[in-house]
Amino acid sequence: MTLRCVIIDDEPIARKGLREYIQDVSFLQLAGEFDNPLKAAELLMKEKIDLLFLDIQMPKMTGLAFLKTLTYPPMVIFTTAYPQYAVEGFEWNAIDYLLKPFSFERFWKAVSKARTMQEAITQPVAAPAEEPGYFFIKCENKLVKILYEDILFVEALQNYVAVYTTAKRYITYLTFHSIESHLPAGRFIRTHKSYIVAAAKVESIEGNDITIGGHHIPISRTEKEAVLQQLIQNRLLRR
């Protein structure tokens, strides 16, 4: 499978770096590169483009404003020096968000996601086996059924764990790791050594703080990029 891609970036050095990275990836084919979005519009209307490497802060029109003009935008990987645009990028279902300067290893990870996404779109896949929508914890001398869809977040508290749901908080004498092992990885994200959040319940992100159901959950510096990328990949945040 070949992904036809386009670069839109006003910085010549950035375009050169991306061009060289693309040339080193066998499944990528560069269909064009442009120093502003307006010049790319005609190509995107006339040809089938699978993947767009898009800068955000550019003269005349930002990358985000340009995306709003496209009826059927291709997959997008943002390439920018401005991390504050990450949350807004969620709205556009970006495959990834690369902060300049980025390594080839980081670039490879992003384009591999794009290839996986394209394969999922174009090739039929077997329906996954249905997983249970719950698990049990021991709480107040009884077993309590916890539905995944009800969980807001999980907090590690010294010798026990607190599970916050839409209804109440449950305290259980389990390890944080054992709780994490019960949670579907695609639906829950570790934001900190002591917190796991339900991705679909995230209401907002400001700095290193996630808001869920009126609670403020910290994001550690070491986990922040992974948290943002997981939310982008799962397409669960909306502005």
mmCIF file of C-alpha atoms in Angstrom:
data_model
loop_
_atom_site.group_PDB
_atom_site.id
_atom_site.type_symbol
_atom_site.label_atom_id
_atom_site.label_comp_id
_atom_site.label_asym_id
_atom_site.label_seq_id
_atom_site.Cartn_x
_atom_site.Cartn_y
_atom_site.Cartn_z
ATOM 1 C CA MET A 1 0.000 0.000 0.000
ATOM 2 C CA THR A 2 1.289 3.437 -0.983
ATOM 3 C CA LEU A 3 0.209 6.651 0.688
ATOM 4 C CA ARG A 4 0.325 9.708 -1.579
ATOM 5 C CA CYS A 5 1.214 12.675 0.585
ATOM 6 C CA VAL A 6 1.535 16.453 0.428
ATOM 7 C CA ILE A 7 3.654 18.830 2.503
ATOM 8 C CA ILE A 8 2.307 22.295 3.390
ATOM 9 C CA ASP A 9 4.783 24.351 5.398
ATOM 10 C CA ASP A 10 6.069 27.896 4.973
ATOM 11 C CA GLU A 11 9.570 27.022 6.253
ATOM 12 C CA PRO A 12 11.954 25.764 3.526
ATOM 13 C CA ILE A 13 14.117 23.882 6.038
ATOM 14 C CA ALA A 14 11.075 22.114 7.463
ATOM 15 C CA ARG A 15 9.900 21.114 3.975
ATOM 16 C CA LYS A 16 13.368 19.809 3.104
ATOM 17 C CA GLY A 17 13.494 17.707 6.283
ATOM 18 C CA LEU A 18 10.077 16.206 5.626
ATOM 19 C CA ARG A 19 10.941 15.535 1.978
ATOM 20 C CA GLU A 20 14.034 13.596 3.004
ATOM 21 C CA TYR A 21 12.127 11.629 5.634
ATOM 22 C CA ILE A 22 9.407 10.755 3.099
ATOM 23 C CA GLN A 23 11.988 9.564 0.590
ATOM 24 C CA ASP A 24 13.287 7.082 3.171
ATOM 25 C CA VAL A 25 9.869 5.448 3.708
ATOM 26 C CA SER A 26 8.909 2.913 1.045
ATOM 27 C CA PHE A 27 5.136 3.258 1.456
ATOM 28 C CA LEU A 28 5.110 7.074 1.123
ATOM 29 C CA GLN A 29 4.980 8.909 -2.204
ATOM 30 C CA LEU A 30 5.380 12.699 -2.248
ATOM 31 C CA ALA A 31 2.768 14.191 -4.589
ATOM 32 C CA GLY A 32 3.617 17.842 -3.910
ATOM 33 C CA GLU A 33 4.960 20.398 -1.471
ATOM 34 C CA PHE A 34 3.785 23.949 -0.921
ATOM 35 C CA ASP A 35 4.770 26.970 1.153
ATOM 36 C CA ASN A 36 1.155 27.980 1.838
ATOM 37 C CA PRO A 37 -2.222 26.205 1.849
ATOM 38 C CA LEU A 38 -3.752 28.235 -0.970
ATOM 39 C CA LYS A 39 -1.239 26.841 -3.439
ATOM 40 C CA ALA A 40 -2.109 23.279 -2.415
ATOM 41 C CA ALA A 41 -5.878 23.629 -2.791
ATOM 42 C CA GLU A 42 -6.029 22.835 -6.515
ATOM 43 C CA LEU A 43 -3.947 19.660 -6.195
ATOM 44 C CA LEU A 44 -6.079 18.419 -3.309
ATOM 45 C CA MET A 45 -9.252 18.969 -5.339
ATOM 46 C CA LYS A 46 -7.984 17.248 -8.500
ATOM 47 C CA GLU A 47 -5.946 14.311 -7.171
ATOM 48 C CA LYS A 48 -6.385 11.615 -4.560
ATOM 49 C CA ILE A 49 -4.161 12.523 -1.638
ATOM 50 C CA ASP A 50 -4.031 10.150 1.308
ATOM 51 C CA LEU A 51 -1.942 12.066 3.815
ATOM 52 C CA LEU A 52 -1.257 15.727 4.542
ATOM 53 C CA PHE A 53 1.771 16.973 6.511
ATOM 54 C CA LEU A 54 0.381 20.313 7.632
ATOM 55 C CA ASP A 55 2.006 23.179 9.479
ATOM 56 C CA ILE A 56 -0.405 25.250 11.585
ATOM 57 C CA GLN A 57 0.994 28.753 12.001
ATOM 58 C CA MET A 58 1.509 30.132 8.474
ATOM 59 C CA PRO A 59 1.057 33.510 6.754
ATOM 60 C CA LYS A 60 -2.230 34.243 4.922
ATOM 61 C CA MET A 61 -4.024 31.164 6.287
ATOM 62 C CA THR A 62 -3.397 28.810 9.193
ATOM 63 C CA GLY A 63 -3.394 25.083 8.682
ATOM 64 C CA LEU A 64 -6.512 24.728 10.846
ATOM 65 C CA ALA A 65 -8.382 27.377 8.845
ATOM 66 C CA PHE A 66 -7.398 25.607 5.629
ATOM 67 C CA LEU A 67 -8.772 22.288 6.870
ATOM 68 C CA LYS A 68 -12.141 23.951 7.406
ATOM 69 C CA THR A 69 -12.316 24.697 3.666
ATOM 70 C CA LEU A 70 -11.891 21.035 2.660
ATOM 71 C CA THR A 71 -15.057 19.005 2.220
ATOM 72 C CA TYR A 72 -13.246 15.671 2.347
ATOM 73 C CA PRO A 73 -9.831 16.264 3.925
ATOM 74 C CA PRO A 74 -7.193 13.518 3.756
ATOM 75 C CA MET A 75 -5.561 12.098 6.849
ATOM 76 C CA VAL A 76 -3.568 14.809 8.595
ATOM 77 C CA ILE A 77 -0.325 14.836 10.543
ATOM 78 C CA PHE A 78 0.284 18.273 12.038
ATOM 79 C CA THR A 79 3.905 19.488 12.009
ATOM 80 C CA THR A 80 4.328 22.558 14.150
ATOM 81 C CA ALA A 81 6.478 24.286 16.734
ATOM 82 C CA TYR A 82 3.417 25.331 18.763
ATOM 83 C CA PRO A 83 2.113 22.716 21.253
ATOM 84 C CA GLN A 84 -0.845 24.918 22.291
ATOM 85 C CA TYR A 85 -2.714 23.931 19.129
ATOM 86 C CA ALA A 86 -2.838 20.225 20.040
ATOM 87 C CA VAL A 87 -6.278 20.266 21.650
ATOM 88 C CA GLU A 88 -7.823 22.158 18.739
ATOM 89 C CA GLY A 89 -6.221 19.611 16.446
ATOM 90 C CA PHE A 90 -8.322 16.870 18.051
ATOM 91 C CA GLU A 91 -11.386 18.268 16.309
ATOM 92 C CA TRP A 92 -9.864 17.392 12.968
ATOM 93 C CA ASN A 93 -9.170 13.758 13.837
ATOM 94 C CA ALA A 94 -5.457 14.188 13.246
ATOM 95 C CA ILE A 95 -3.418 11.015 12.938
ATOM 96 C CA ASP A 96 -0.591 12.589 14.904
ATOM 97 C CA TYR A 97 0.889 15.870 16.111
ATOM 98 C CA LEU A 98 4.636 16.310 15.537
ATOM 99 C CA LEU A 99 6.394 19.060 17.469
ATOM 100 C CA LYS A 100 9.353 20.547 15.615
ATOM 101 C CA PRO A 101 12.107 19.591 15.584
ATOM 102 C CA PHE A 102 11.247 15.891 15.474
ATOM 103 C CA SER A 103 13.405 12.853 14.821
ATOM 104 C CA PHE A 104 12.992 10.284 12.054
ATOM 105 C CA GLU A 105 11.988 7.773 14.727
ATOM 106 C CA ARG A 106 9.111 10.032 15.800
ATOM 107 C CA PHE A 107 8.181 10.627 12.137
ATOM 108 C CA TRP A 108 8.174 6.870 11.482
ATOM 109 C CA LYS A 109 5.819 6.302 14.395
ATOM 110 C CA ALA A 110 3.393 8.885 12.986
ATOM 111 C CA VAL A 111 3.362 7.599 9.406
ATOM 112 C CA SER A 112 3.027 4.022 10.633
ATOM 113 C CA LYS A 113 -0.188 5.082 12.354
ATOM 114 C CA ALA A 114 -1.361 6.581 9.068
ATOM 115 C CA ARG A 115 -0.628 3.347 7.206
ATOM 116 C CA THR A 116 -2.494 1.311 9.826
ATOM 117 C CA MET A 117 -5.449 3.669 9.592
ATOM 118 C CA GLN A 118 -5.514 3.449 5.798
ATOM 119 C CA GLU A 119 -5.365 -0.336 5.901
ATOM 120 C CA ALA A 120 -8.271 -0.394 8.344
ATOM 121 C CA ILE A 121 -10.303 1.784 5.992
ATOM 122 C CA THR A 122 -9.562 -0.125 2.801
ATOM 123 C CA GLN A 123 -9.406 -3.724 3.996
ATOM 124 C CA PRO A 124 -12.194 -5.699 5.681
ATOM 125 C CA VAL A 125 -11.334 -6.940 9.140
ATOM 126 C CA ALA A 126 -12.891 -9.623 11.272
ATOM 127 C CA ALA A 127 -15.136 -8.389 14.035
ATOM 128 C CA PRO A 128 -13.310 -8.538 17.374
ATOM 129 C CA ALA A 129 -14.563 -10.877 20.050
ATOM 130 C CA GLU A 130 -16.903 -9.063 22.390
ATOM 131 C CA GLU A 131 -15.242 -8.265 25.686
ATOM 132 C CA PRO A 132 -17.095 -8.051 29.001
ATOM 133 C CA GLY A 133 -18.189 -4.523 29.771
ATOM 134 C CA TYR A 134 -17.391 -4.770 33.460
ATOM 135 C CA PHE A 135 -15.197 -6.227 36.210
ATOM 136 C CA PHE A 136 -15.608 -6.813 39.949
ATOM 137 C CA ILE A 137 -13.770 -5.268 42.878
ATOM 138 C CA LYS A 138 -13.984 -6.055 46.581
ATOM 139 C CA CYS A 139 -15.358 -3.046 48.402
ATOM 140 C CA GLU A 140 -16.874 -2.797 51.919
ATOM 141 C CA ASN A 141 -16.724 -6.582 52.365
ATOM 142 C CA LYS A 142 -18.626 -7.344 49.190
ATOM 143 C CA LEU A 143 -17.959 -7.730 45.467
ATOM 144 C CA VAL A 144 -19.086 -4.718 43.446
ATOM 145 C CA LYS A 145 -19.651 -4.782 39.702
ATOM 146 C CA ILE A 146 -17.949 -1.853 37.954
ATOM 147 C CA LEU A 147 -19.082 -1.008 34.430
ATOM 148 C CA TYR A 148 -16.345 0.376 32.177
ATOM 149 C CA GLU A 149 -18.737 2.961 30.785
ATOM 150 C CA ASP A 150 -19.383 4.362 34.278
ATOM 151 C CA ILE A 151 -15.723 4.933 35.221
ATOM 152 C CA LEU A 152 -14.429 8.501 35.258
ATOM 153 C CA PHE A 153 -10.934 7.857 36.578
ATOM 154 C CA VAL A 154 -8.866 5.700 38.941
ATOM 155 C CA GLU A 155 -6.567 7.088 41.628
ATOM 156 C CA ALA A 156 -3.814 5.297 43.542
ATOM 157 C CA LEU A 157 -3.842 6.195 47.256
ATOM 158 C CA GLN A 158 -1.002 4.612 49.243
ATOM 159 C CA ASN A 159 -2.230 1.087 50.118
ATOM 160 C CA TYR A 160 -5.515 1.181 48.215
ATOM 161 C CA VAL A 161 -7.139 2.413 45.003
ATOM 162 C CA ALA A 162 -10.114 4.733 44.488
ATOM 163 C CA VAL A 163 -12.353 4.109 41.478
ATOM 164 C CA TYR A 164 -14.449 7.167 40.644
ATOM 165 C CA THR A 165 -17.611 6.466 38.670
ATOM 166 C CA THR A 166 -20.531 8.586 37.529
ATOM 167 C CA ALA A 167 -22.425 7.425 40.630
ATOM 168 C CA LYS A 168 -19.891 7.296 43.476
ATOM 169 C CA ARG A 169 -16.345 6.589 44.626
ATOM 170 C CA TYR A 170 -15.321 3.021 45.465
ATOM 171 C CA ILE A 171 -12.337 2.192 47.679
ATOM 172 C CA THR A 172 -10.652 -1.173 47.157
ATOM 173 C CA TYR A 173 -7.505 -2.774 48.568
ATOM 174 C CA LEU A 174 -6.062 -3.681 45.191
ATOM 175 C CA THR A 175 -2.873 -2.541 43.534
ATOM 176 C CA PHE A 176 -2.978 0.189 40.936
ATOM 177 C CA HIS A 177 -1.410 -2.200 38.429
ATOM 178 C CA SER A 178 -4.102 -4.852 38.959
ATOM 179 C CA ILE A 179 -6.860 -2.309 38.267
ATOM 180 C CA GLU A 180 -5.021 -1.087 35.174
ATOM 181 C CA SER A 181 -4.773 -4.651 33.854
ATOM 182 C CA HIS A 182 -8.584 -4.931 33.876
ATOM 183 C CA LEU A 183 -9.137 -1.734 31.860
ATOM 184 C CA PRO A 184 -9.256 -1.837 28.033
ATOM 185 C CA ALA A 185 -6.158 0.027 26.834
ATOM 186 C CA GLY A 186 -7.984 1.764 24.011
ATOM 187 C CA ARG A 187 -10.519 3.321 26.358
ATOM 188 C CA PHE A 188 -8.383 4.230 29.375
ATOM 189 C CA ILE A 189 -5.189 6.284 29.541
ATOM 190 C CA ARG A 190 -2.590 6.573 32.297
ATOM 191 C CA THR A 191 -1.929 10.300 32.767
ATOM 192 C CA HIS A 192 0.266 10.077 35.847
ATOM 193 C CA LYS A 193 1.866 7.403 38.024
ATOM 194 C CA SER A 194 -1.225 7.634 40.252
ATOM 195 C CA TYR A 195 -4.034 8.275 37.760
ATOM 196 C CA ILE A 196 -5.817 6.522 34.897
ATOM 197 C CA VAL A 197 -8.648 8.332 33.101
ATOM 198 C CA ALA A 198 -11.510 7.253 30.852
ATOM 199 C CA ALA A 199 -10.674 8.874 27.521
ATOM 200 C CA ALA A 200 -14.319 9.364 26.530
ATOM 201 C CA LYS A 201 -15.020 11.237 29.783
ATOM 202 C CA VAL A 202 -12.328 13.898 29.250
ATOM 203 C CA GLU A 203 -14.016 17.304 29.152
ATOM 204 C CA SER A 204 -11.032 19.598 28.677
ATOM 205 C CA ILE A 205 -7.244 19.871 28.887
ATOM 206 C CA GLU A 206 -5.525 22.999 30.114
ATOM 207 C CA GLY A 207 -1.784 22.920 30.602
ATOM 208 C CA ASN A 208 -1.010 19.803 32.641
ATOM 209 C CA ASP A 209 -4.542 19.408 33.927
ATOM 210 C CA ILE A 210 -7.452 17.252 32.688
ATOM 211 C CA THR A 211 -11.026 17.987 33.762
ATOM 212 C CA ILE A 212 -13.436 15.058 34.200
ATOM 213 C CA GLY A 213 -16.791 15.362 35.968
ATOM 214 C CA GLY A 214 -15.663 18.394 37.947
ATOM 215 C CA HIS A 215 -12.425 16.683 39.036
ATOM 216 C CA HIS A 216 -8.980 17.954 38.023
ATOM 217 C CA ILE A 217 -6.551 15.194 37.084
ATOM 218 C CA PRO A 218 -2.823 15.926 36.682
ATOM 219 C CA ILE A 219 -0.831 14.972 33.589
ATOM 220 C CA SER A 220 2.810 14.272 34.333
ATOM 221 C CA ARG A 221 5.422 15.785 32.056
ATOM 222 C CA THR A 222 6.651 12.334 31.070
ATOM 223 C CA GLU A 223 3.159 11.179 30.075
ATOM 224 C CA LYS A 224 1.804 14.338 28.405
ATOM 225 C CA GLU A 225 2.774 13.576 24.818
ATOM 226 C CA ALA A 226 1.534 9.981 25.105
ATOM 227 C CA VAL A 227 -1.786 11.213 26.552
ATOM 228 C CA LEU A 228 -2.314 13.708 23.736
ATOM 229 C CA GLN A 229 -1.385 11.188 21.080
ATOM 230 C CA GLN A 230 -3.739 8.576 22.524
ATOM 231 C CA LEU A 231 -6.624 11.039 22.543
ATOM 232 C CA ILE A 232 -5.857 12.047 18.970
ATOM 233 C CA GLN A 233 -5.622 8.441 17.862
ATOM 234 C CA ASN A 234 -8.899 7.500 19.546
ATOM 235 C CA ARG A 235 -10.636 10.652 18.218
ATOM 236 C CA LEU A 236 -12.416 11.158 21.503
ATOM 237 C CA LEU A 237 -11.917 14.846 22.262
ATOM 238 C CA ARG A 238 -14.052 17.626 20.852
ATOM 239 C CA ARG A 239 -13.521 21.320 21.244
#
